[in-house]
XYZ file of C-alpha atoms in Angstrom:
74
model
C 13.979 17.980 -28.299
C 10.961 20.233 -27.948
C 11.095 21.749 -24.187
C 13.905 23.985 -25.220
C 12.783 25.905 -27.891
C 9.443 26.396 -26.376
C 10.838 28.068 -23.429
C 14.171 29.415 -25.039
C 12.392 33.032 -23.636
C 12.533 31.936 -19.939
C 16.539 30.441 -20.098
C 19.369 32.922 -21.136
C 21.776 30.458 -20.679
C 23.829 27.975 -23.326
C 22.654 24.415 -23.511
C 24.053 22.189 -25.703
C 23.291 18.492 -26.593
C 24.776 15.720 -27.173
C 24.089 14.456 -31.074
C 24.397 10.713 -30.193
C 21.450 11.293 -27.630
C 20.530 8.672 -25.174
C 23.339 5.828 -27.140
C 25.800 6.015 -24.132
C 28.277 3.428 -26.721
C 28.755 6.720 -28.601
C 28.268 9.362 -26.464
C 30.287 12.069 -26.999
C 29.604 13.679 -23.402
C 30.542 10.390 -22.059
C 33.805 10.184 -24.095
C 35.204 13.487 -23.913
C 33.981 14.921 -20.153
C 33.406 11.810 -18.757
C 29.403 12.371 -18.422
C 27.467 9.306 -16.475
C 24.640 10.318 -15.386
C 21.633 13.547 -16.204
C 22.294 15.712 -14.741
C 25.667 17.168 -15.154
C 26.961 20.110 -15.303
C 30.020 21.405 -16.432
C 31.818 24.946 -15.491
C 33.696 25.673 -17.758
C 36.616 28.598 -17.182
C 37.395 31.588 -19.237
C 40.085 29.491 -21.010
C 37.612 26.680 -21.864
C 38.588 24.029 -19.680
C 36.501 22.252 -17.492
C 36.669 23.892 -13.648
C 34.534 21.796 -12.148
C 31.564 18.726 -12.881
C 28.482 18.743 -10.930
C 26.939 15.187 -10.784
C 23.495 14.920 -9.891
C 20.935 17.407 -8.170
C 20.258 18.317 -4.701
C 17.743 20.345 -3.249
C 19.105 23.679 -1.636
C 22.427 22.609 -3.607
C 25.227 25.121 -3.460
C 28.010 23.505 -5.779
C 27.579 25.440 -8.371
C 27.843 28.756 -5.978
C 30.797 27.275 -4.990
C 32.327 26.487 -8.098
C 32.100 30.016 -9.467
C 33.582 31.388 -6.480
C 36.587 29.351 -6.922
C 36.684 31.053 -10.372
C 36.739 34.485 -9.168
C 33.048 34.651 -9.986
C 30.725 36.390 -7.464
């Protein structure tokens, strides 16, 4: 909660936070999007649908680029 406002000038994309926080029993992200771990990246298409879900982080990972290419983003 503190980090994002302190670094908002460095990042120019949308962030979303689950208001339930770490309470997995009440998690909106878990209930609606199947988020079970952090980090989870949801790729949303131009119609507002979840086009891809990327779970975890791997050094040199290209899954986000591949998901965007599938949507025609170059």
